[in-house]
Amino acid sequence: MGNENEYSLKSIFQLVIGKWWLILILAIVGAGAAFGFSKYVMPLEYRSYTSMYVKNNNTVTGDAVNLNDLNASKSLVSTYIAVLQDDAVLDEVGNELLKKYPVDKLKGSFSIDNEKKTVGINSIRDCLTMSSVDDTEVLKIVAVTKDPALSADLCNIIADIAPDFLVRVVGAGSVEAIGPAKIYAKPISPNIPKNTVVGMLAGIMIAVLLIFVFDFFDNTVKDTELLNNKYNKPVVGEIHRFTRGKKKKNEKDERKTLLSKDFPFHIVESYKAMRTNLIFSLSTSDKKIFAISSPNPSEGKSTTAANIAITLAQADNKVLLIDADMRKPVQHNIFQTKNKVGFSSVISKMETSSKCIHKNVVKNLDLLPTGPKPPNPSELLASEQTEKLLEELSDKYDYIIIDTPPVNVVTDAMGVSKSVAGIFLILKYGSTTFDEAEQAMKTISLANMNMLGFIMNDIKNKGNGSTYYKSKYSDYGYGEEPKEKSDKENK
Ligand SMILES: Nc1ncnc2c1ncn2[C@@H]1O[C@H](COP(=O)(O)OP(=O)(O)O)[C@@H](O)[C@H]1O
Ligand SMILES: [Mg+2]
C-alpha cells in the first residue's frame, strides 16, 4: 500500500511524458506567439531617472552630519514622495509637458483631455516610480514612457518644480537634483527573451492541463486493474503493439505473426505468457475449444487467434484454428492457404472436414478457413452441424481456437456457446471503451457463454519502456513465471 502514492505519481509522470508531442507543440506555439506579440504588437517603453538629495535644514551648523540628522532626512524623503505624488504637483507637471511637447506626441504615453487641454494626472502617476535609494536620504524618480526623451523630460520637470513645492508645503528641509536625467535610447520593455520563455511555459502548462482533461474524459480501456475489479475476470494476456509489416505492392494483406522474422522478442514472450495463462484458464474445463472475439472490428481478434494457435502448437499441442468470421475471413491470408472450401462448406455438408482442413500450416497447427461466404453466417454457427463438427474435431486436437466476428456488431460468436469452454474477449488498449466492453459482456452473459478472460491488445508504450496502464498479471499468481515455464514447455 505504501507505494501506491509513488505509483500514481509515476503514472501521472508517464501520462504526461506519453503526450510529449502535445507539450512540444504547445510550447513552440506559446513561445512563438509571445515572441511575435512582444516584437510586433507590444509598444516599446523607455526608462529614465534622476536622483535628488534631501537635506534636513538643521545640519546647516557646519558640523559633521550626525545620525539623528540622517534619520530625520530619511523620514523627510517619505514625506516628499507623498507630496510629489499629489494631484497639484502632477497637474503642474502636466502643464509643463504641454508647454514642451505637442499634444500628439504626449498622446502615446498619457491620456489627454482634448476639451480642457490637460494631461490626465493618473496617467502621469502611472509612468512614475518614486522611492528612496536603499533607505537613504536619496530620492530616486523613475519615469517610463513610450519616448526616451519624454521619459528624461518628465524626470527633469519634476526635479525642477519639486524644490518650490516642497519648501512651500513641507517647510522643513531642502531638496536638490544630483544631476539631470539622461536619455536612454534602449527600450526596457518589452523584454522579448523573457516574454518568449513565459509564453513557452504557459504553453507547457496548457498542454499538461489538456492532457489531464483528456485523460479525465477518456473512457477507453487502459487499466487492467480497473477491468479486473469491474468484472472479476482475469486478464490473461497483455500484448504490446508491434510495428506492422510494410505492405508490398502486389501483396494483398501482409500480416505479422509470431513467425515473422523481425517479430519483437518481448511480444513473443508475452504470447508465451498468455499461453500459460490460457492453459490455466481452460484447465478446469473438459473442452479445450475456445472462441476469440472482441467488441468491435479491427481490435486484433484474428491476429491474436493466429498467434495463440502458433504458440500453443509450438508447445507440442495438436492445434486447430477455425476461421469462423465468414464476414471478414483473414486466416487463409495469414497462413497463405486457399479458401475455396472451408468451414461453411463442411457445415453445409458440401465437403468433408478432412478435405477442407489444411494440415500443418505450421508444425502441429491445422487451419480450417472460412470457405465461401454463406448468406446466413449467424445461423450456420449456431446450427447443430457446427456443434457436431466441433464435437467430432475435439477428439483429434488438444486445442481448437475459433476466430469470430466482433460481438457488438453481429452475434455469430454466441452461436458456438454450447460447444466451447468459453470465450476470450480482446480489448484494444486506448481504443475499446468501457461502455463497449460492458455491452459485449452483456451479450456474452445473455448467450450463456462462459467468459474466460480478457486479452489486452495493442498496448502502446508510454515513456521509456514501462507502461502507464497498470498490470494485474502478478495478482493471479501465475503471471510472472510464464517466461520460465514456457521455455520448459518448448523443450
Ligand atoms: N498488437 C498489435 N500490434 C500491431 N498491430 C496489430 C496488433 N494486433 C492487431 N494488429 C493489426 O490490426 C489490424 C486488425 O487486426 P485483426 O486481427 O484483423 O483484427 P480483427 O480480427 O479484430 O478485425 C491488422 O492489420 C493487424 O496486423
Ligand atoms: Mg478478424
PDB file of C-alpha atoms in Angstrom, residues 184-433:
ATOM      1  CA  TYR A 184      18.376  56.188 -22.677  1.00  0.00           C
ATOM      2  CA  ALA A 185      17.714  55.063 -26.235  1.00  0.00           C
ATOM      3  CA  LYS A 186      17.490  51.357 -25.391  1.00  0.00           C
ATOM      4  CA  PRO A 187      13.925  50.314 -24.572  1.00  0.00           C
ATOM      5  CA  ILE A 188      13.406  48.459 -21.293  1.00  0.00           C
ATOM      6  CA  SER A 189      10.208  46.831 -22.457  1.00  0.00           C
ATOM      7  CA  PRO A 190       9.114  44.550 -23.961  1.00  0.00           C
ATOM      8  CA  ASN A 191      11.680  42.044 -22.782  1.00  0.00           C
ATOM      9  CA  ILE A 192      11.417  39.700 -25.741  1.00  0.00           C
ATOM     10  CA  PRO A 193      13.522  36.777 -24.407  1.00  0.00           C
ATOM     11  CA  LYS A 194      11.713  36.839 -21.088  1.00  0.00           C
ATOM     12  CA  ASN A 195       8.269  37.022 -22.699  1.00  0.00           C
ATOM     13  CA  THR A 196       9.186  34.183 -25.054  1.00  0.00           C
ATOM     14  CA  VAL A 197      10.171  31.990 -22.128  1.00  0.00           C
ATOM     15  CA  VAL A 198       6.970  32.916 -20.277  1.00  0.00           C
ATOM     16  CA  GLY A 199       4.950  32.104 -23.416  1.00  0.00           C
ATOM     17  CA  MET A 200       6.677  28.756 -23.696  1.00  0.00           C
ATOM     18  CA  LEU A 201       5.988  27.932 -20.052  1.00  0.00           C
ATOM     19  CA  ALA A 202       2.350  28.955 -20.488  1.00  0.00           C
ATOM     20  CA  GLY A 203       2.140  26.627 -23.497  1.00  0.00           C
ATOM     21  CA  ILE A 204       3.577  23.751 -21.467  1.00  0.00           C
ATOM     22  CA  MET A 205       1.121  24.389 -18.638  1.00  0.00           C
ATOM     23  CA  ILE A 206      -1.835  24.446 -21.021  1.00  0.00           C
ATOM     24  CA  ALA A 207      -0.600  21.216 -22.605  1.00  0.00           C
ATOM     25  CA  VAL A 208      -0.335  19.479 -19.233  1.00  0.00           C
ATOM     26  CA  LEU A 209      -3.790  20.733 -18.309  1.00  0.00           C
ATOM     27  CA  LEU A 210      -5.212  19.444 -21.597  1.00  0.00           C
ATOM     28  CA  ILE A 211      -3.562  16.071 -21.049  1.00  0.00           C
ATOM     29  CA  PHE A 212      -5.289  15.763 -17.672  1.00  0.00           C
ATOM     30  CA  VAL A 213      -8.637  16.916 -19.065  1.00  0.00           C
ATOM     31  CA  PHE A 214      -8.404  14.451 -21.973  1.00  0.00           C
ATOM     32  CA  ASP A 215      -7.405  11.690 -19.606  1.00  0.00           C
ATOM     33  CA  PHE A 216     -10.316  12.510 -17.319  1.00  0.00           C
ATOM     34  CA  PHE A 217     -12.813  12.138 -20.143  1.00  0.00           C
ATOM     35  CA  ASP A 218     -11.010   9.184 -21.705  1.00  0.00           C
ATOM     36  CA  ASN A 219     -13.280   6.187 -21.291  1.00  0.00           C
ATOM     37  CA  THR A 220     -11.092   3.739 -23.169  1.00  0.00           C
ATOM     38  CA  VAL A 221      -9.792   0.613 -21.532  1.00  0.00           C
ATOM     39  CA  LYS A 222      -6.205   1.016 -20.414  1.00  0.00           C
ATOM     40  CA  ASP A 223      -6.095  -0.163 -16.872  1.00  0.00           C
ATOM     41  CA  THR A 224      -6.259  -3.916 -16.406  1.00  0.00           C
ATOM     42  CA  GLU A 225      -6.708  -3.483 -12.669  1.00  0.00           C
ATOM     43  CA  LEU A 226      -9.888  -1.485 -13.214  1.00  0.00           C
ATOM     44  CA  LEU A 227     -11.114  -4.091 -15.685  1.00  0.00           C
ATOM     45  CA  ASN A 228     -10.469  -6.887 -13.257  1.00  0.00           C
ATOM     46  CA  ASN A 229     -12.197  -5.090 -10.390  1.00  0.00           C
ATOM     47  CA  LYS A 230     -15.224  -4.392 -12.528  1.00  0.00           C
ATOM     48  CA  TYR A 231     -15.852  -7.847 -13.973  1.00  0.00           C
ATOM     49  CA  ASN A 232     -13.796 -10.090 -11.773  1.00  0.00           C
ATOM     50  CA  LYS A 233     -12.387 -11.824 -14.816  1.00  0.00           C
ATOM     51  CA  PRO A 234      -8.679 -12.354 -15.328  1.00  0.00           C
ATOM     52  CA  VAL A 235      -6.651 -10.535 -17.925  1.00  0.00           C
ATOM     53  CA  VAL A 236      -4.842 -13.497 -19.422  1.00  0.00           C
ATOM     54  CA  GLY A 237      -2.724 -11.631 -21.907  1.00  0.00           C
ATOM     55  CA  GLU A 238      -1.184  -8.224 -22.412  1.00  0.00           C
ATOM     56  CA  ILE A 239       0.121  -7.811 -25.929  1.00  0.00           C
ATOM     57  CA  HIS A 240       2.005  -4.695 -26.900  1.00  0.00           C
ATOM     58  CA  ARG A 241       1.786  -3.045 -30.275  1.00  0.00           C
ATOM     59  CA  PHE A 242       4.238  -4.362 -32.796  1.00  0.00           C
ATOM     60  CA  THR A 243       5.163  -2.436 -35.889  1.00  0.00           C
ATOM     61  CA  ARG A 244       3.251  -3.605 -38.879  1.00  0.00           C
ATOM     62  CA  GLY A 245       4.928  -5.156 -41.834  1.00  0.00           C
ATOM     63  CA  LYS A 246       5.034  -2.767 -44.768  1.00  0.00           C
ATOM     64  CA  LYS A 247       2.540  -3.642 -47.457  1.00  0.00           C
ATOM     65  CA  LYS A 248       4.306  -4.562 -50.628  1.00  0.00           C
ATOM     66  CA  LYS A 249       2.650  -3.530 -53.847  1.00  0.00           C
ATOM     67  CA  ASN A 250       1.419  -6.877 -55.058  1.00  0.00           C
ATOM     68  CA  GLU A 251       0.674  -8.262 -51.662  1.00  0.00           C
ATOM     69  CA  LYS A 252      -2.915  -8.005 -50.562  1.00  0.00           C
ATOM     70  CA  ASP A 253      -2.561  -8.204 -46.842  1.00  0.00           C
ATOM     71  CA  GLU A 254       0.771  -8.846 -45.276  1.00  0.00           C
ATOM     72  CA  ARG A 255       0.326  -9.567 -41.616  1.00  0.00           C
ATOM     73  CA  LYS A 256       2.902 -10.157 -38.989  1.00  0.00           C
ATOM     74  CA  THR A 257       2.705 -13.209 -36.820  1.00  0.00           C
ATOM     75  CA  LEU A 258       4.973 -14.717 -34.258  1.00  0.00           C
ATOM     76  CA  LEU A 259       6.631 -16.441 -37.177  1.00  0.00           C
ATOM     77  CA  SER A 260       7.703 -13.225 -38.889  1.00  0.00           C
ATOM     78  CA  LYS A 261      11.455 -12.837 -38.808  1.00  0.00           C
ATOM     79  CA  ASP A 262      11.609  -9.426 -37.168  1.00  0.00           C
ATOM     80  CA  PHE A 263       8.802 -10.030 -34.680  1.00  0.00           C
ATOM     81  CA  PRO A 264       9.817  -8.298 -31.417  1.00  0.00           C
ATOM     82  CA  PHE A 265      11.189 -10.652 -28.835  1.00  0.00           C
ATOM     83  CA  HIS A 266       9.336  -9.134 -25.882  1.00  0.00           C
ATOM     84  CA  ILE A 267       5.999  -9.647 -27.657  1.00  0.00           C
ATOM     85  CA  VAL A 268       6.886 -13.278 -28.387  1.00  0.00           C
ATOM     86  CA  GLU A 269       7.450 -13.521 -24.647  1.00  0.00           C
ATOM     87  CA  SER A 270       4.056 -12.018 -23.822  1.00  0.00           C
ATOM     88  CA  TYR A 271       2.358 -14.520 -26.135  1.00  0.00           C
ATOM     89  CA  LYS A 272       4.132 -17.306 -24.307  1.00  0.00           C
ATOM     90  CA  ALA A 273       2.978 -15.845 -21.007  1.00  0.00           C
ATOM     91  CA  MET A 274      -0.551 -15.698 -22.364  1.00  0.00           C
ATOM     92  CA  ARG A 275      -0.335 -19.334 -23.490  1.00  0.00           C
ATOM     93  CA  THR A 276       0.424 -20.381 -19.927  1.00  0.00           C
ATOM     94  CA  ASN A 277      -2.490 -18.346 -18.616  1.00  0.00           C
ATOM     95  CA  LEU A 278      -4.858 -19.721 -21.251  1.00  0.00           C
ATOM     96  CA  ILE A 279      -3.914 -23.260 -20.356  1.00  0.00           C
ATOM     97  CA  PHE A 280      -4.649 -22.472 -16.712  1.00  0.00           C
ATOM     98  CA  SER A 281      -7.990 -20.893 -17.583  1.00  0.00           C
ATOM     99  CA  LEU A 282      -9.021 -23.949 -19.572  1.00  0.00           C
ATOM    100  CA  SER A 283      -7.690 -26.482 -17.104  1.00  0.00           C
ATOM    101  CA  THR A 284     -10.999 -26.760 -15.233  1.00  0.00           C
ATOM    102  CA  SER A 285     -12.986 -27.351 -18.404  1.00  0.00           C
ATOM    103  CA  ASP A 286     -13.107 -30.712 -20.153  1.00  0.00           C
ATOM    104  CA  LYS A 287     -13.491 -28.974 -23.508  1.00  0.00           C
ATOM    105  CA  LYS A 288     -10.375 -27.478 -24.977  1.00  0.00           C
ATOM    106  CA  ILE A 289     -12.273 -25.454 -27.569  1.00  0.00           C
ATOM    107  CA  PHE A 290     -12.483 -21.708 -27.138  1.00  0.00           C
ATOM    108  CA  ALA A 291     -13.610 -18.675 -29.085  1.00  0.00           C
ATOM    109  CA  ILE A 292     -11.702 -15.438 -29.537  1.00  0.00           C
ATOM    110  CA  SER A 293     -13.675 -12.268 -30.023  1.00  0.00           C
ATOM    111  CA  SER A 294     -13.791  -8.563 -29.229  1.00  0.00           C
ATOM    112  CA  PRO A 295     -16.459  -5.865 -29.075  1.00  0.00           C
ATOM    113  CA  ASN A 296     -15.530  -4.114 -32.338  1.00  0.00           C
ATOM    114  CA  PRO A 297     -13.890  -4.803 -35.691  1.00  0.00           C
ATOM    115  CA  SER A 298     -10.110  -4.453 -36.070  1.00  0.00           C
ATOM    116  CA  GLU A 299      -9.185  -4.950 -32.462  1.00  0.00           C
ATOM    117  CA  GLY A 300      -6.844  -7.812 -33.249  1.00  0.00           C
ATOM    118  CA  LYS A 301      -9.061 -10.908 -32.949  1.00  0.00           C
ATOM    119  CA  SER A 302      -7.665 -12.702 -35.971  1.00  0.00           C
ATOM    120  CA  THR A 303      -4.059 -11.698 -35.300  1.00  0.00           C
ATOM    121  CA  THR A 304      -4.288 -12.810 -31.694  1.00  0.00           C
ATOM    122  CA  ALA A 305      -6.124 -16.048 -32.555  1.00  0.00           C
ATOM    123  CA  ALA A 306      -3.436 -16.908 -35.107  1.00  0.00           C
ATOM    124  CA  ASN A 307      -0.636 -16.183 -32.686  1.00  0.00           C
ATOM    125  CA  ILE A 308      -2.257 -18.102 -29.848  1.00  0.00           C
ATOM    126  CA  ALA A 309      -2.648 -21.045 -32.228  1.00  0.00           C
ATOM    127  CA  ILE A 310       1.014 -20.810 -33.208  1.00  0.00           C
ATOM    128  CA  THR A 311       2.270 -20.527 -29.660  1.00  0.00           C
ATOM    129  CA  LEU A 312       0.123 -23.484 -28.500  1.00  0.00           C
ATOM    130  CA  ALA A 313       1.375 -25.543 -31.439  1.00  0.00           C
ATOM    131  CA  GLN A 314       4.952 -24.610 -30.598  1.00  0.00           C
ATOM    132  CA  ALA A 315       4.415 -26.134 -27.171  1.00  0.00           C
ATOM    133  CA  ASP A 316       3.749 -29.509 -28.838  1.00  0.00           C
ATOM    134  CA  ASN A 317      -0.030 -29.340 -28.717  1.00  0.00           C
ATOM    135  CA  LYS A 318      -2.073 -30.511 -31.674  1.00  0.00           C
ATOM    136  CA  VAL A 319      -3.966 -27.375 -32.572  1.00  0.00           C
ATOM    137  CA  LEU A 320      -6.780 -26.484 -34.959  1.00  0.00           C
ATOM    138  CA  LEU A 321      -7.560 -22.892 -35.841  1.00  0.00           C
ATOM    139  CA  ILE A 322     -11.024 -22.320 -37.282  1.00  0.00           C
ATOM    140  CA  ASP A 323     -11.765 -19.077 -39.074  1.00  0.00           C
ATOM    141  CA  ALA A 324     -15.413 -18.527 -38.224  1.00  0.00           C
ATOM    142  CA  ASP A 325     -15.501 -14.882 -39.250  1.00  0.00           C
ATOM    143  CA  MET A 326     -17.226 -15.523 -42.545  1.00  0.00           C
ATOM    144  CA  ARG A 327     -17.880 -11.839 -42.990  1.00  0.00           C
ATOM    145  CA  LYS A 328     -14.207 -10.905 -42.943  1.00  0.00           C
ATOM    146  CA  PRO A 329     -12.107 -14.023 -43.493  1.00  0.00           C
ATOM    147  CA  VAL A 330      -8.375 -13.482 -42.966  1.00  0.00           C
ATOM    148  CA  GLN A 331      -6.760 -16.610 -41.563  1.00  0.00           C
ATOM    149  CA  HIS A 332      -6.156 -18.073 -45.026  1.00  0.00           C
ATOM    150  CA  ASN A 333      -4.223 -14.875 -45.814  1.00  0.00           C
ATOM    151  CA  ILE A 334      -2.212 -15.040 -42.635  1.00  0.00           C
ATOM    152  CA  PHE A 335      -1.214 -18.644 -43.282  1.00  0.00           C
ATOM    153  CA  GLN A 336      -1.290 -18.272 -47.076  1.00  0.00           C
ATOM    154  CA  THR A 337      -3.637 -21.084 -47.906  1.00  0.00           C
ATOM    155  CA  LYS A 338      -6.552 -21.294 -50.316  1.00  0.00           C
ATOM    156  CA  ASN A 339     -10.067 -20.566 -49.170  1.00  0.00           C
ATOM    157  CA  LYS A 340     -12.157 -22.226 -51.886  1.00  0.00           C
ATOM    158  CA  VAL A 341     -13.636 -24.622 -49.395  1.00  0.00           C
ATOM    159  CA  GLY A 342     -13.699 -24.384 -45.627  1.00  0.00           C
ATOM    160  CA  PHE A 343     -15.829 -24.165 -42.533  1.00  0.00           C
ATOM    161  CA  SER A 344     -19.002 -23.117 -44.370  1.00  0.00           C
ATOM    162  CA  SER A 345     -18.557 -25.989 -46.848  1.00  0.00           C
ATOM    163  CA  VAL A 346     -18.292 -28.567 -44.069  1.00  0.00           C
ATOM    164  CA  ILE A 347     -21.293 -27.292 -42.135  1.00  0.00           C
ATOM    165  CA  SER A 348     -23.447 -27.174 -45.222  1.00  0.00           C
ATOM    166  CA  LYS A 349     -22.270 -30.732 -45.894  1.00  0.00           C
ATOM    167  CA  MET A 350     -20.766 -29.912 -49.227  1.00  0.00           C
ATOM    168  CA  GLU A 351     -17.350 -31.146 -48.210  1.00  0.00           C
ATOM    169  CA  THR A 352     -15.842 -33.352 -45.555  1.00  0.00           C
ATOM    170  CA  SER A 353     -13.808 -31.707 -42.851  1.00  0.00           C
ATOM    171  CA  SER A 354     -10.642 -33.571 -43.762  1.00  0.00           C
ATOM    172  CA  LYS A 355     -10.822 -32.129 -47.269  1.00  0.00           C
ATOM    173  CA  CYS A 356     -11.121 -28.561 -46.010  1.00  0.00           C
ATOM    174  CA  ILE A 357      -8.593 -28.593 -43.197  1.00  0.00           C
ATOM    175  CA  HIS A 358      -5.104 -27.504 -44.212  1.00  0.00           C
ATOM    176  CA  LYS A 359      -2.729 -29.726 -42.332  1.00  0.00           C
ATOM    177  CA  ASN A 360       0.367 -28.395 -40.646  1.00  0.00           C
ATOM    178  CA  VAL A 361       0.273 -24.822 -41.886  1.00  0.00           C
ATOM    179  CA  VAL A 362       2.756 -24.538 -39.057  1.00  0.00           C
ATOM    180  CA  LYS A 363       4.140 -27.623 -37.352  1.00  0.00           C
ATOM    181  CA  ASN A 364       1.312 -29.074 -35.197  1.00  0.00           C
ATOM    182  CA  LEU A 365      -1.157 -26.442 -36.399  1.00  0.00           C
ATOM    183  CA  ASP A 366      -4.035 -27.163 -38.782  1.00  0.00           C
ATOM    184  CA  LEU A 367      -6.218 -24.471 -40.292  1.00  0.00           C
ATOM    185  CA  LEU A 368      -9.862 -24.587 -41.308  1.00  0.00           C
ATOM    186  CA  PRO A 369     -10.535 -21.407 -43.312  1.00  0.00           C
ATOM    187  CA  THR A 370     -13.997 -19.913 -43.661  1.00  0.00           C
ATOM    188  CA  GLY A 371     -14.893 -21.324 -47.052  1.00  0.00           C
ATOM    189  CA  PRO A 372     -17.241 -19.404 -49.333  1.00  0.00           C
ATOM    190  CA  LYS A 373     -19.332 -16.729 -47.682  1.00  0.00           C
ATOM    191  CA  PRO A 374     -22.795 -18.089 -46.853  1.00  0.00           C
ATOM    192  CA  PRO A 375     -25.883 -15.849 -46.771  1.00  0.00           C
ATOM    193  CA  ASN A 376     -26.571 -16.735 -43.134  1.00  0.00           C
ATOM    194  CA  PRO A 377     -23.314 -16.998 -41.160  1.00  0.00           C
ATOM    195  CA  SER A 378     -25.048 -16.433 -37.867  1.00  0.00           C
ATOM    196  CA  GLU A 379     -27.386 -19.396 -38.311  1.00  0.00           C
ATOM    197  CA  LEU A 380     -24.636 -21.641 -39.597  1.00  0.00           C
ATOM    198  CA  LEU A 381     -22.553 -21.061 -36.484  1.00  0.00           C
ATOM    199  CA  ALA A 382     -25.495 -21.764 -34.195  1.00  0.00           C
ATOM    200  CA  SER A 383     -26.504 -24.877 -36.118  1.00  0.00           C
ATOM    201  CA  GLU A 384     -26.451 -28.444 -34.938  1.00  0.00           C
ATOM    202  CA  GLN A 385     -23.940 -29.288 -37.660  1.00  0.00           C
ATOM    203  CA  THR A 386     -21.435 -26.881 -36.137  1.00  0.00           C
ATOM    204  CA  GLU A 387     -21.957 -28.477 -32.753  1.00  0.00           C
ATOM    205  CA  LYS A 388     -21.438 -31.923 -34.228  1.00  0.00           C
ATOM    206  CA  LEU A 389     -18.394 -30.882 -36.192  1.00  0.00           C
ATOM    207  CA  LEU A 390     -16.730 -29.363 -33.147  1.00  0.00           C
ATOM    208  CA  GLU A 391     -17.559 -32.412 -31.088  1.00  0.00           C
ATOM    209  CA  GLU A 392     -16.022 -34.627 -33.734  1.00  0.00           C
ATOM    210  CA  LEU A 393     -12.901 -32.495 -34.122  1.00  0.00           C
ATOM    211  CA  SER A 394     -12.330 -32.130 -30.409  1.00  0.00           C
ATOM    212  CA  ASP A 395     -11.162 -35.732 -30.280  1.00  0.00           C
ATOM    213  CA  LYS A 396      -8.436 -35.063 -32.778  1.00  0.00           C
ATOM    214  CA  TYR A 397      -6.954 -31.930 -31.261  1.00  0.00           C
ATOM    215  CA  ASP A 398      -5.583 -30.726 -27.959  1.00  0.00           C
ATOM    216  CA  TYR A 399      -6.882 -27.234 -28.592  1.00  0.00           C
ATOM    217  CA  ILE A 400      -9.357 -25.754 -31.049  1.00  0.00           C
ATOM    218  CA  ILE A 401      -9.408 -21.988 -31.455  1.00  0.00           C
ATOM    219  CA  ILE A 402     -12.313 -20.245 -33.135  1.00  0.00           C
ATOM    220  CA  ASP A 403     -11.739 -16.799 -34.637  1.00  0.00           C
ATOM    221  CA  THR A 404     -15.076 -14.956 -34.673  1.00  0.00           C
ATOM    222  CA  PRO A 405     -16.647 -11.647 -35.782  1.00  0.00           C
ATOM    223  CA  PRO A 406     -16.983  -8.748 -33.313  1.00  0.00           C
ATOM    224  CA  VAL A 407     -19.554  -9.334 -30.575  1.00  0.00           C
ATOM    225  CA  ASN A 408     -21.038  -5.835 -30.652  1.00  0.00           C
ATOM    226  CA  VAL A 409     -21.610  -5.965 -34.398  1.00  0.00           C
ATOM    227  CA  VAL A 410     -23.038  -9.422 -35.003  1.00  0.00           C
ATOM    228  CA  THR A 411     -23.963 -12.239 -32.651  1.00  0.00           C
ATOM    229  CA  ASP A 412     -22.270 -15.014 -34.677  1.00  0.00           C
ATOM    230  CA  ALA A 413     -19.791 -15.793 -31.920  1.00  0.00           C
ATOM    231  CA  MET A 414     -22.583 -16.586 -29.475  1.00  0.00           C
ATOM    232  CA  GLY A 415     -23.763 -19.429 -31.717  1.00  0.00           C
ATOM    233  CA  VAL A 416     -20.995 -21.717 -30.533  1.00  0.00           C
ATOM    234  CA  SER A 417     -21.588 -21.069 -26.823  1.00  0.00           C
ATOM    235  CA  LYS A 418     -22.641 -24.673 -26.126  1.00  0.00           C
ATOM    236  CA  SER A 419     -19.702 -26.236 -27.898  1.00  0.00           C
ATOM    237  CA  VAL A 420     -16.890 -24.256 -26.360  1.00  0.00           C
ATOM    238  CA  ALA A 421     -15.241 -23.977 -22.977  1.00  0.00           C
ATOM    239  CA  GLY A 422     -15.751 -20.266 -23.274  1.00  0.00           C
ATOM    240  CA  ILE A 423     -14.669 -17.058 -24.893  1.00  0.00           C
ATOM    241  CA  PHE A 424     -11.675 -14.781 -24.521  1.00  0.00           C
ATOM    242  CA  LEU A 425     -12.531 -11.167 -25.124  1.00  0.00           C
ATOM    243  CA  ILE A 426      -9.901  -8.949 -26.695  1.00  0.00           C
ATOM    244  CA  LEU A 427      -9.914  -5.267 -25.786  1.00  0.00           C
ATOM    245  CA  LYS A 428      -7.829  -2.821 -27.730  1.00  0.00           C
ATOM    246  CA  TYR A 429      -5.775  -0.610 -25.445  1.00  0.00           C
ATOM    247  CA  GLY A 430      -6.794   3.041 -25.587  1.00  0.00           C
ATOM    248  CA  SER A 431      -9.449   2.310 -28.220  1.00  0.00           C
ATOM    249  CA  THR A 432     -12.150  -0.030 -26.907  1.00  0.00           C
ATOM    250  CA  THR A 433     -14.249   1.900 -24.388  1.00  0.00           C
TER     251      THR A 433
END
